[in-house]
């Protein structure tokens, strides 16, 4: 059974950085597509960034391009999201998601079948 555990959230001032981690288990990490989504209070869940673990193709939301970087450590079954130049509007609960047998890297939450419990990111001005 797939399990995803996020960590690394916290409170930071605008302009600061955080690094989120997602440790995966219960599926073949190297064959999956994985992504980060976020949800702020009163807003819909939105895609932030995703990666195909096999070919390392990535996507980013326009709002985070140039500031966030997604990466992986296959040896540790871990997905990362390096977040720099954080803004107040980046405040949200960030979720790690996986599509365990990935045909095509997707951007929609409905394309991912396993989810972590989320980690809170709060950016203050």
XYZ file of N, CA and C in Angstrom:
375
model
N 0.849 -1.198 0.000
C 0.000 0.000 0.000
C 0.875 1.234 0.000
N 0.571 2.141 -0.907
C 1.379 3.343 -1.027
C 1.228 4.233 0.199
N 2.334 4.810 0.598
C 2.323 5.769 1.698
C 3.250 6.920 1.352
N 2.775 8.128 1.615
C 3.554 9.334 1.359
C 3.569 10.161 2.637
N 4.747 10.573 3.065
C 4.882 11.347 4.290
C 5.665 12.613 3.998
N 4.995 13.746 4.146
C 5.635 15.040 3.889
C 6.265 15.595 5.161
N 7.272 16.425 4.968
C 7.877 17.167 6.074
C 8.545 18.415 5.493
N 8.937 19.306 6.384
C 9.692 20.470 5.959
C 8.919 21.772 5.943
N 7.623 21.704 6.191
C 6.853 22.933 6.241
C 7.197 23.749 7.466
N 6.666 24.960 7.505
C 6.921 25.828 8.643
C 6.527 27.252 8.338
N 6.974 28.148 9.195
C 6.697 29.575 9.037
C 7.973 30.291 8.631
N 7.852 31.175 7.665
C 9.012 31.899 7.154
C 8.565 33.285 6.702
N 9.473 34.214 6.726
C 9.160 35.560 6.230
C 9.232 35.587 4.710
N 8.522 36.515 4.134
C 8.557 36.690 2.682
C 10.001 36.874 2.211
N 10.311 36.206 1.116
C 11.675 36.231 0.594
C 12.528 35.076 1.080
N 12.033 34.344 2.067
C 12.777 33.228 2.612
C 12.603 31.953 1.810
N 13.173 30.875 2.345
C 13.170 29.585 1.651
C 12.746 28.458 2.586
N 12.179 27.439 1.985
C 11.873 26.192 2.675
C 12.106 25.041 1.713
N 12.403 23.878 2.270
C 12.565 22.680 1.453
C 11.625 21.609 1.992
N 10.682 21.211 1.163
C 9.754 20.155 1.522
C 10.302 18.807 1.077
N 10.011 17.788 1.856
C 10.398 16.423 1.517
C 9.166 15.527 1.562
N 9.188 14.506 0.725
C 8.110 13.524 0.703
C 8.753 12.151 0.582
N 8.645 11.362 1.633
C 9.199 10.011 1.613
C 8.101 9.046 1.189
N 8.397 8.274 0.160
C 7.413 7.364 -0.422
C 7.750 5.919 -0.083
N 6.718 5.114 0.057
C 6.905 3.687 0.283
C 5.703 2.935 -0.265
N 5.898 1.631 -0.507
C 4.787 0.784 -0.929
C 4.549 0.714 -2.417
N 5.416 1.349 -3.205
C 5.289 1.260 -4.657
C 6.664 1.513 -5.272
N 6.744 1.248 -6.581
C 8.016 1.437 -7.280
C 8.212 2.923 -7.577
N 8.994 3.568 -6.753
C 9.221 5.014 -6.844
C 9.709 5.407 -8.224
N 10.615 4.626 -8.783
C 11.247 4.999 -10.049
C 10.310 4.884 -11.239
N 9.129 4.284 -11.055
C 8.163 4.154 -12.153
C 6.975 5.102 -11.995
N 6.990 5.871 -10.965
C 5.841 6.710 -10.644
C 5.969 8.106 -11.228
N 4.849 8.783 -11.294
C 4.828 10.230 -11.435
C 4.431 10.801 -10.086
N 5.095 11.855 -9.695
C 4.806 12.458 -8.406
C 4.689 13.962 -8.554
N 3.963 14.547 -7.633
C 3.715 15.980 -7.753
C 3.471 16.595 -6.390
N 3.594 17.885 -6.357
C 3.230 18.709 -5.210
C 2.005 19.532 -5.575
N 1.028 19.503 -4.700
C -0.148 20.349 -4.810
C -0.240 21.178 -3.539
N -1.034 22.232 -3.594
C -1.242 23.038 -2.404
C -2.681 23.512 -2.345
N -3.109 23.780 -1.129
C -4.464 24.268 -0.932
C -4.477 25.282 0.184
N -4.903 26.479 -0.159
C -5.054 27.554 0.820
C -6.499 27.583 1.294
N -6.753 28.146 2.466
C -8.127 28.197 2.987
C -9.075 28.870 2.002
N -10.194 28.226 1.731
C -11.196 28.798 0.850
C -10.881 28.695 -0.619
N -9.776 28.030 -0.955
C -9.379 27.907 -2.361
C -9.317 26.439 -2.771
N -9.372 26.209 -4.071
C -9.252 24.860 -4.593
C -7.800 24.398 -4.531
N -7.638 23.080 -4.494
C -6.290 22.517 -4.538
C -5.692 22.794 -5.916
N -4.452 23.248 -5.933
C -3.813 23.581 -7.205
C -2.477 22.872 -7.335
N -2.142 22.545 -8.560
C -0.857 21.910 -8.824
C 0.275 22.900 -8.729
N 1.364 22.475 -8.125
C 2.543 23.321 -7.977
C 3.652 22.853 -8.910
N 3.966 21.566 -8.839
C 5.039 21.014 -9.650
C 4.931 19.497 -9.669
N 5.396 18.894 -10.759
C 5.367 17.443 -10.855
C 6.566 16.914 -11.592
N 6.831 15.621 -11.395
C 7.980 15.000 -12.033
C 7.681 13.540 -12.347
N 8.104 13.120 -13.536
C 8.105 11.709 -13.882
C 9.403 11.132 -13.336
N 9.294 10.185 -12.425
C 10.491 9.666 -11.769
C 11.397 8.901 -12.722
N 10.843 8.386 -13.820
C 11.629 7.581 -14.752
C 12.438 8.460 -15.691
N 11.775 9.421 -16.343
C 12.500 10.233 -17.336
C 12.816 11.646 -16.852
N 12.334 11.947 -15.605
C 12.638 13.237 -14.957
C 12.068 14.443 -15.693
N 11.077 14.222 -16.528
C 10.340 15.338 -17.092
C 9.590 16.025 -15.961
N 9.553 17.347 -16.005
C 8.913 18.107 -14.930
C 7.912 19.114 -15.480
N 7.048 19.599 -14.599
C 6.193 20.745 -14.912
C 6.120 21.637 -13.672
N 5.857 22.892 -13.907
C 5.695 23.873 -12.838
C 4.489 24.756 -13.127
N 3.793 25.133 -12.090
C 2.777 26.163 -12.219
C 3.457 27.484 -12.561
N 2.792 28.293 -13.366
C 3.385 29.575 -13.762
C 3.740 30.427 -12.541
N 2.946 30.315 -11.498
C 3.142 31.157 -10.318
C 4.415 30.826 -9.540
N 5.012 29.661 -9.796
C 6.203 29.274 -9.037
C 7.439 29.100 -9.912
N 7.299 29.234 -11.221
C 8.451 29.061 -12.117
C 9.561 30.035 -11.763
N 10.774 29.513 -11.706
C 11.924 30.336 -11.372
C 12.160 30.475 -9.886
N 11.198 30.041 -9.068
C 11.359 30.142 -7.607
C 11.403 28.770 -6.947
N 10.647 27.828 -7.472
C 10.562 26.485 -6.883
C 11.296 25.493 -7.794
N 11.895 24.478 -7.164
C 12.572 23.421 -7.908
C 12.187 22.073 -7.333
N 11.708 21.183 -8.201
C 11.375 19.831 -7.782
C 12.560 18.920 -8.083
N 12.803 17.975 -7.196
C 13.915 17.055 -7.403
C 13.611 15.738 -6.701
N 14.460 14.751 -6.922
C 14.237 13.426 -6.370
C 15.542 12.821 -5.887
N 15.400 11.886 -4.976
C 16.503 11.026 -4.572
C 15.972 9.608 -4.648
N 16.256 8.942 -5.757
C 15.712 7.600 -5.950
C 16.213 6.618 -4.900
N 17.441 6.796 -4.462
C 18.003 5.879 -3.476
C 17.248 5.940 -2.150
N 16.645 7.091 -1.876
C 15.929 7.279 -0.613
C 14.421 7.371 -0.824
N 13.960 7.103 -2.052
C 12.524 7.183 -2.360
C 11.919 8.496 -1.868
N 12.610 9.569 -2.156
C 12.207 10.867 -1.625
C 12.079 11.901 -2.730
N 11.007 12.659 -2.649
C 10.737 13.782 -3.543
C 10.936 15.063 -2.752
N 11.520 16.058 -3.393
C 11.771 17.335 -2.727
C 11.102 18.477 -3.483
N 10.844 19.547 -2.757
C 10.431 20.803 -3.380
C 11.190 21.913 -2.681
N 12.151 22.474 -3.386
C 12.904 23.619 -2.875
C 12.134 24.875 -3.237
N 11.787 25.642 -2.235
C 10.976 26.839 -2.445
C 11.786 28.061 -2.010
N 12.105 28.906 -2.958
C 12.863 30.129 -2.699
C 12.002 31.353 -2.985
N 12.439 32.493 -2.490
C 11.735 33.760 -2.729
C 10.251 33.620 -2.427
N 9.967 33.066 -1.284
C 8.577 32.791 -0.924
C 7.778 34.077 -0.766
N 6.518 33.976 -1.158
C 5.586 35.091 -1.078
C 4.426 34.702 -0.169
N 3.717 35.706 0.307
C 2.571 35.447 1.174
C 1.558 34.537 0.488
N 1.409 34.699 -0.823
C 0.428 33.898 -1.561
C 0.850 32.450 -1.729
N 2.059 32.098 -1.310
C 2.488 30.703 -1.309
C 2.003 29.964 -0.065
N 1.452 30.687 0.892
C 0.964 30.067 2.124
C -0.158 29.089 1.801
N -0.017 27.869 2.285
C -1.004 26.820 2.002
C -0.561 25.541 2.694
N -1.436 24.559 2.663
C -1.022 23.199 2.999
C -0.513 22.559 1.711
N 0.681 22.025 1.767
C 1.293 21.404 0.603
C 1.183 19.891 0.721
N 0.723 19.274 -0.355
C 0.511 17.838 -0.397
C 1.425 17.193 -1.438
N 1.936 16.047 -1.092
C 2.662 15.196 -2.024
C 1.679 14.172 -2.601
N 1.781 13.930 -3.887
C 0.874 12.993 -4.543
C 1.651 12.087 -5.484
N 1.118 10.884 -5.697
C 1.780 9.924 -6.584
C 0.775 9.221 -7.481
N 1.180 9.030 -8.712
C 0.491 8.118 -9.617
C 1.443 6.953 -9.798
N 1.107 5.822 -9.216
C 2.083 4.761 -9.016
C 2.600 4.139 -10.300
N 1.762 3.935 -11.270
C 2.199 3.407 -12.566
C 1.871 4.480 -13.592
N 2.858 5.237 -13.918
C 2.627 6.475 -14.641
C 2.814 6.291 -16.142
N 1.756 6.591 -16.898
C 1.876 6.594 -18.354
C 2.290 7.971 -18.862
N 1.658 8.975 -18.297
C 1.908 10.333 -18.770
C 1.839 11.272 -17.582
N 2.815 12.135 -17.463
C 2.878 13.064 -16.343
C 1.703 14.028 -16.392
N 0.914 14.052 -15.333
C -0.277 14.876 -15.315
C -0.153 16.082 -14.410
N -1.063 17.023 -14.626
C -1.096 18.255 -13.833
C -2.330 18.335 -12.954
N -3.274 17.442 -13.142
C -4.532 17.516 -12.398
C -4.495 16.580 -11.198
N -5.115 17.030 -10.118
C -5.152 16.223 -8.903
C -5.825 14.877 -9.148
N -6.798 14.848 -10.050
C -7.534 13.616 -10.315
C -6.668 12.538 -10.947
N -5.505 12.896 -11.444
C -4.610 11.931 -12.079
C -3.700 11.232 -11.085
N -3.775 11.618 -9.837
C -2.909 11.037 -8.806
C -3.747 10.225 -7.833
N -3.267 9.025 -7.511
C -4.095 8.113 -6.718
C -3.620 7.911 -5.286
N -2.506 8.495 -4.923
C -2.048 8.405 -3.529
C -1.646 9.784 -3.055
N -1.972 10.066 -1.800
C -1.744 11.402 -1.262
C -1.176 11.324 0.143
N -0.329 12.286 0.459
C 0.122 12.451 1.833
C -0.886 13.277 2.616
N -0.576 13.486 3.899
C -1.480 14.231 4.771
C -1.238 15.733 4.714
N -0.153 16.147 4.119
C 0.101 17.574 3.941
C 1.014 18.157 4.998
N 1.650 19.262 4.622
C 2.496 20.024 5.550
C 2.212 21.508 5.336
N 2.069 22.229 6.433
C 1.670 23.635 6.377
C 2.868 24.536 6.068
N 2.675 25.430 5.120
C 3.660 26.473 4.821
C 2.989 27.815 5.045
N 3.582 28.632 5.892
C 3.047 29.954 6.184
C 4.123 30.994 5.917
N 3.808 31.939 5.037
C 4.757 32.986 4.675
C 4.192 34.310 5.157
N 4.929 34.995 5.998
C 4.481 36.265 6.553
C 5.236 37.422 5.899
N 4.531 38.552 5.801
C 5.154 39.732 5.185
C 5.720 40.651 6.263
